[in-house]
CSV table of C-alpha atoms in Angstrom, one decimal:
chain,number,residue,atom,x,y,z
A,114,ARG,CA,0.0,0.1,0.1
A,115,VAL,CA,1.1,3.6,-0.8
A,116,SER,CA,0.5,6.5,1.5
A,117,VAL,CA,-1.0,10.0,0.4
A,118,SER,CA,1.3,12.9,0.8
A,119,SER,CA,0.0,16.5,0.7
A,120,LYS,CA,1.8,17.1,-2.5
A,121,ALA,CA,-0.3,14.4,-4.1
A,122,ALA,CA,-3.5,15.5,-2.3
A,123,LEU,CA,-3.1,18.9,-3.7
A,124,VAL,CA,-1.9,18.4,-7.3
A,125,GLN,CA,-3.8,19.9,-10.2
A,126,PRO,CA,-6.7,17.9,-11.9
A,127,SER,CA,-7.5,15.6,-13.3
A,128,LYS,CA,-7.4,13.5,-10.1
A,129,ILE,CA,-9.6,11.3,-8.0
A,130,HIS,CA,-9.2,13.5,-4.8
A,131,VAL,CA,-7.2,11.1,-2.7
A,132,ARG,CA,-6.6,12.8,0.9
A,133,CYS,CA,-3.5,13.2,2.6
A,134,GLY,CA,-2.5,10.2,5.1
A,135,GLU,CA,-4.9,7.8,3.2
A,136,SER,CA,-3.2,4.6,1.7
A,137,TYR,CA,-4.2,2.7,-1.4
A,138,THR,CA,-2.9,-0.3,-3.1
A,139,VAL,CA,-0.6,0.0,-6.1
A,140,ARG,CA,-3.1,-2.0,-8.4
A,141,ASP,CA,-5.8,0.5,-7.3
A,142,LEU,CA,-3.6,3.6,-8.1
A,143,VAL,CA,-2.4,2.3,-11.4
A,144,ARG,CA,-6.1,1.6,-12.3
A,145,ALA,CA,-6.8,5.4,-11.2
A,146,LEU,CA,-4.0,6.5,-13.5
A,147,LEU,CA,-4.5,4.7,-16.5
A,148,ILE,CA,-8.4,4.8,-16.6
A,149,SER,CA,-9.2,8.2,-15.1
A,150,SER,CA,-5.8,10.2,-15.8
A,151,ALA,CA,-5.5,10.8,-12.0
A,152,ASN,CA,-2.5,13.1,-11.3
A,153,ASP,CA,-2.8,12.4,-7.6
A,154,ALA,CA,-2.4,8.9,-8.3
A,155,ALA,CA,0.8,9.4,-10.3
A,156,ILE,CA,2.4,11.2,-7.7
A,157,CYS,CA,1.6,8.6,-5.0
A,158,LEU,CA,3.1,5.8,-7.1
A,159,ALA,CA,6.2,7.9,-7.8
A,160,GLU,CA,6.7,8.6,-4.2
A,161,GLY,CA,5.8,5.0,-3.2
A,162,VAL,CA,8.6,3.8,-5.6
A,163,SER,CA,11.1,6.4,-5.0
A,164,GLY,CA,10.6,8.4,-2.1
A,165,SER,CA,10.1,11.7,-4.3
A,166,GLU,CA,8.6,12.3,-7.7
A,167,TRP,CA,11.9,14.0,-8.9
A,168,GLN,CA,13.8,10.8,-8.1
A,169,PHE,CA,11.2,8.8,-9.8
A,170,ALA,CA,11.4,10.9,-12.9
A,171,ARG,CA,15.0,10.1,-13.0
A,172,LEU,CA,14.1,6.3,-13.1
A,173,MET,CA,11.5,7.2,-15.9
A,174,ASN,CA,14.5,8.7,-18.1
A,175,VAL,CA,16.7,5.6,-17.4
A,176,LYS,CA,13.7,3.2,-18.2
A,177,ALA,CA,13.1,5.4,-21.5
A,178,ARG,CA,16.6,5.1,-22.7
A,179,ALA,CA,16.7,1.4,-22.0
A,180,LEU,CA,13.5,1.2,-24.6
A,181,GLY,CA,15.4,3.1,-27.1
A,182,CYS,CA,13.9,6.7,-26.6
A,183,ARG,CA,16.6,9.2,-27.4
A,184,ARG,CA,14.6,12.4,-27.8
A,185,SER,CA,12.4,12.4,-24.5
A,186,ASN,CA,13.1,13.9,-20.9
A,187,PHE,CA,10.9,13.5,-18.0
A,188,THR,CA,10.8,15.7,-15.0
A,189,ASN,CA,7.4,14.4,-13.3
A,190,ALA,CA,5.2,11.5,-13.2
A,191,SER,CA,1.9,13.0,-14.3
A,192,GLY,CA,2.9,14.8,-17.6
A,193,LEU,CA,1.9,18.3,-16.4
A,194,PRO,CA,3.9,21.1,-18.2
A,195,ASP,CA,7.4,21.7,-17.4
A,196,ALA,CA,10.0,23.6,-19.5
A,197,ASN,CA,12.5,20.6,-19.3
A,198,GLN,CA,10.0,17.9,-20.1
A,199,TYR,CA,9.5,16.8,-23.8
A,200,THR,CA,9.1,13.9,-25.9
A,201,THR,CA,8.5,12.7,-29.6
A,202,ALA,CA,5.8,10.7,-31.4
A,203,THR,CA,8.4,7.7,-31.9
A,204,ASP,CA,9.4,7.6,-28.3
A,205,MET,CA,5.7,7.5,-27.1
A,206,TYR,CA,5.2,4.6,-29.6
A,207,ARG,CA,8.3,2.7,-28.1
A,208,ILE,CA,6.9,3.3,-24.6
A,209,LEU,CA,3.5,2.2,-25.5
A,210,LYS,CA,4.6,-1.0,-27.2
A,211,ALA,CA,6.7,-2.0,-24.2
A,212,ALA,CA,3.7,-1.1,-21.7
A,213,TYR,CA,1.2,-3.0,-23.7
A,214,LYS,CA,2.9,-6.3,-23.1
A,215,TYR,CA,1.7,-6.3,-19.6
A,216,PRO,CA,-1.7,-7.9,-19.1
A,217,PHE,CA,-2.8,-5.8,-16.1
A,218,ILE,CA,-1.8,-2.7,-18.3
A,219,ARG,CA,-4.0,-4.0,-21.1
A,220,GLU,CA,-6.8,-4.9,-18.7
A,221,CYS,CA,-6.8,-1.2,-17.4
A,222,LEU,CA,-6.8,0.3,-20.9
A,223,SER,CA,-9.5,-1.6,-22.1
A,224,SER,CA,-11.8,-1.3,-19.1
A,225,ARG,CA,-14.8,1.3,-19.6
A,226,TYR,CA,-15.3,1.5,-15.8
A,227,ALA,CA,-13.9,0.4,-12.6
A,228,THR,CA,-14.4,0.9,-9.1
A,229,ILE,CA,-11.6,1.6,-6.1
A,230,HIS,CA,-12.3,2.0,-2.5
A,231,ARG,CA,-11.1,4.6,0.1
A,232,PRO,CA,-9.7,3.3,3.4
A,233,SER,CA,-13.2,4.3,4.8
A,234,GLY,CA,-14.8,2.0,2.3
A,235,LYS,CA,-16.3,4.6,0.2
A,236,GLU,CA,-16.1,3.8,-3.5
A,237,ILE,CA,-14.3,6.0,-6.1
A,238,ARG,CA,-15.8,5.2,-9.5
A,239,LEU,CA,-13.6,5.3,-12.5
A,240,ARG,CA,-14.6,6.2,-16.3
A,241,ASN,CA,-12.5,5.7,-18.8
A,242,HIS,CA,-11.6,9.0,-20.8
A,243,ASN,CA,-11.1,6.8,-24.3
A,244,ARG,CA,-14.4,7.5,-26.0
A,245,LEU,CA,-13.6,4.7,-28.6
A,246,LEU,CA,-14.4,2.1,-25.9
A,247,PHE,CA,-18.0,3.1,-26.2
A,248,GLY,CA,-19.6,1.7,-29.4
A,249,TYR,CA,-16.5,2.0,-31.8
A,250,PRO,CA,-16.4,-1.0,-34.1
A,251,ILE,CA,-12.7,-1.5,-33.8
A,252,LYS,CA,-10.9,-2.2,-30.3
A,253,VAL,CA,-8.9,0.7,-29.6
A,254,HIS,CA,-7.2,0.6,-26.2
A,255,GLY,CA,-5.3,3.9,-25.2
A,256,LYS,CA,-4.4,6.6,-22.8
A,257,THR,CA,-5.5,10.2,-23.4
A,258,GLY,CA,-3.6,13.3,-22.1
A,259,PHE,CA,-4.5,17.1,-22.2
A,260,THR,CA,-2.8,20.3,-21.3
A,261,ARG,CA,-2.9,23.7,-22.8
A,262,ALA,CA,0.4,23.4,-23.9
A,263,ALA,CA,0.4,20.0,-25.4
A,264,ARG,CA,-3.2,20.1,-26.6
A,265,HIS,CA,-5.0,16.7,-27.0
A,266,CYS,CA,-2.5,13.4,-26.9
A,267,PHE,CA,-3.6,10.1,-27.4
A,268,VAL,CA,-1.4,6.9,-27.7
A,269,ALA,CA,-3.5,3.8,-28.5
A,270,VAL,CA,-3.2,0.2,-29.9
A,271,GLY,CA,-5.9,-0.7,-32.4
A,272,GLN,CA,-7.0,-4.3,-32.8
A,273,LEU,CA,-8.5,-5.7,-36.0
A,274,GLY,CA,-8.4,-9.5,-36.2
A,275,ASN,CA,-5.0,-10.6,-35.4
A,276,ARG,CA,-3.3,-7.2,-36.6
A,277,LYS,CA,-2.4,-4.5,-34.4
A,278,ILE,CA,-2.1,-0.6,-35.2
A,279,TYR,CA,0.0,1.5,-32.7
A,280,MET,CA,-0.9,5.1,-33.0
A,281,VAL,CA,0.4,8.1,-31.3
A,282,LEU,CA,-1.5,11.7,-31.6
A,283,LEU,CA,0.0,14.9,-30.3
A,284,LYS,CA,-0.9,18.5,-30.3
A,285,SER,CA,-4.4,17.8,-31.7
A,286,ASN,CA,-7.4,20.2,-31.7
A,287,GLY,CA,-9.7,17.5,-33.0
A,288,LYS,CA,-8.8,14.3,-31.1
A,289,TRP,CA,-11.5,11.9,-32.0
A,290,ASP,CA,-11.9,12.9,-35.5
A,291,ASP,CA,-8.1,12.9,-36.0
A,292,ILE,CA,-7.6,9.3,-34.3
A,293,ARG,CA,-10.4,7.8,-36.5
A,294,LYS,CA,-8.4,8.9,-39.6
A,295,LEU,CA,-5.6,7.3,-38.3
A,296,ILE,CA,-7.2,4.2,-37.7
A,297,ASN,CA,-8.8,4.2,-41.2
A,298,TYR,CA,-5.3,4.9,-42.7
A,299,GLY,CA,-4.0,1.9,-40.7
A,300,VAL,CA,-6.6,-0.5,-41.4
A,301,SER,CA,-6.4,0.3,-45.3
A,302,PHE,CA,-3.1,-1.5,-45.4
A,303,MET,CA,-4.7,-4.9,-44.1
A,304,PRO,CA,-6.1,-7.4,-46.5
A,305,ASN,CA,-10.0,-6.7,-47.3
A,306,ALA,CA,-10.1,-4.2,-44.6
A,307,GLN,CA,-10.4,-0.9,-46.8
A,308,ARG,CA,-13.7,-1.6,-48.2
A,309,THR,CA,-15.0,-2.4,-44.5
A,310,SER,CA,-13.4,0.9,-43.3
A,311,SER,CA,-15.2,2.9,-46.0
A,312,LYS,CA,-18.5,1.5,-45.2
A,313,ILE,CA,-18.1,2.1,-41.5
A,314,ALA,CA,-17.3,5.8,-42.5
A,315,THR,CA,-20.2,6.1,-44.9
A,316,ASN,CA,-22.9,4.5,-42.6
A,317,ARG,CA,-21.8,6.5,-39.8
A,318,LYS,CA,-22.6,9.8,-41.7
A,319,ILE,CA,-26.0,8.7,-42.9
A,320,LEU,CA,-27.6,6.5,-40.3
A,321,PRO,CA,-28.8,7.0,-36.8
A,322,ARG,CA,-26.3,6.3,-34.1
A,323,ALA,CA,-28.4,3.3,-32.6
A,324,LYS,CA,-28.5,1.8,-36.0
A,325,VAL,CA,-25.0,2.2,-36.9
A,326,ILE,CA,-23.9,0.4,-33.7
A,327,LYS,CA,-26.4,-2.3,-34.2
A,328,LEU,CA,-24.8,-2.9,-37.7
A,329,GLN,CA,-21.4,-2.6,-36.5
A,330,ARG,CA,-21.9,-5.3,-33.6
A,331,ALA,CA,-23.4,-7.5,-36.2
């Protein structure tokens, strides 16, 4: 279990509003981080592992280098803006590909909802920020992010049959439209998939949403 510090409790949103002095399991904090983008959970985990967020960022950089990331530098655990923190689409792809090998991370990224509990027993309900988990015909498991400086960001793995598409979107002003374009572009390279992709795009424009979802499920 990891204890909540005052720094974690007071961090900027988004967060699940943990309280100073409470304690949570690592698994619950990872769920909150990956499903609900909880910055307070990120700091709790960092301090639990390394004693401080700064020290944890050093470990992040060591791990990133080991994965082949050469143009990234991390200074905090949450992704909140910092002048010395930066990355590239290629490096984010490398990190996503490594993370997606872990079953628990895949489970979190594919969960539409989850529930964790405060030490008092009160429920904290988590809802995934990934809209594509709700009614989209292709499995897209990923992690959203947003700050005013970075705009809308999204890293994701799309699954169509046995084929995976890795996608990284940075500095977008129209995240969901952009990510659908990336998916359509990616599946167009798969055998017999381009026609299916075109039908999905056409039907979405001319049919009621309920009808589209019914057809997609069929």
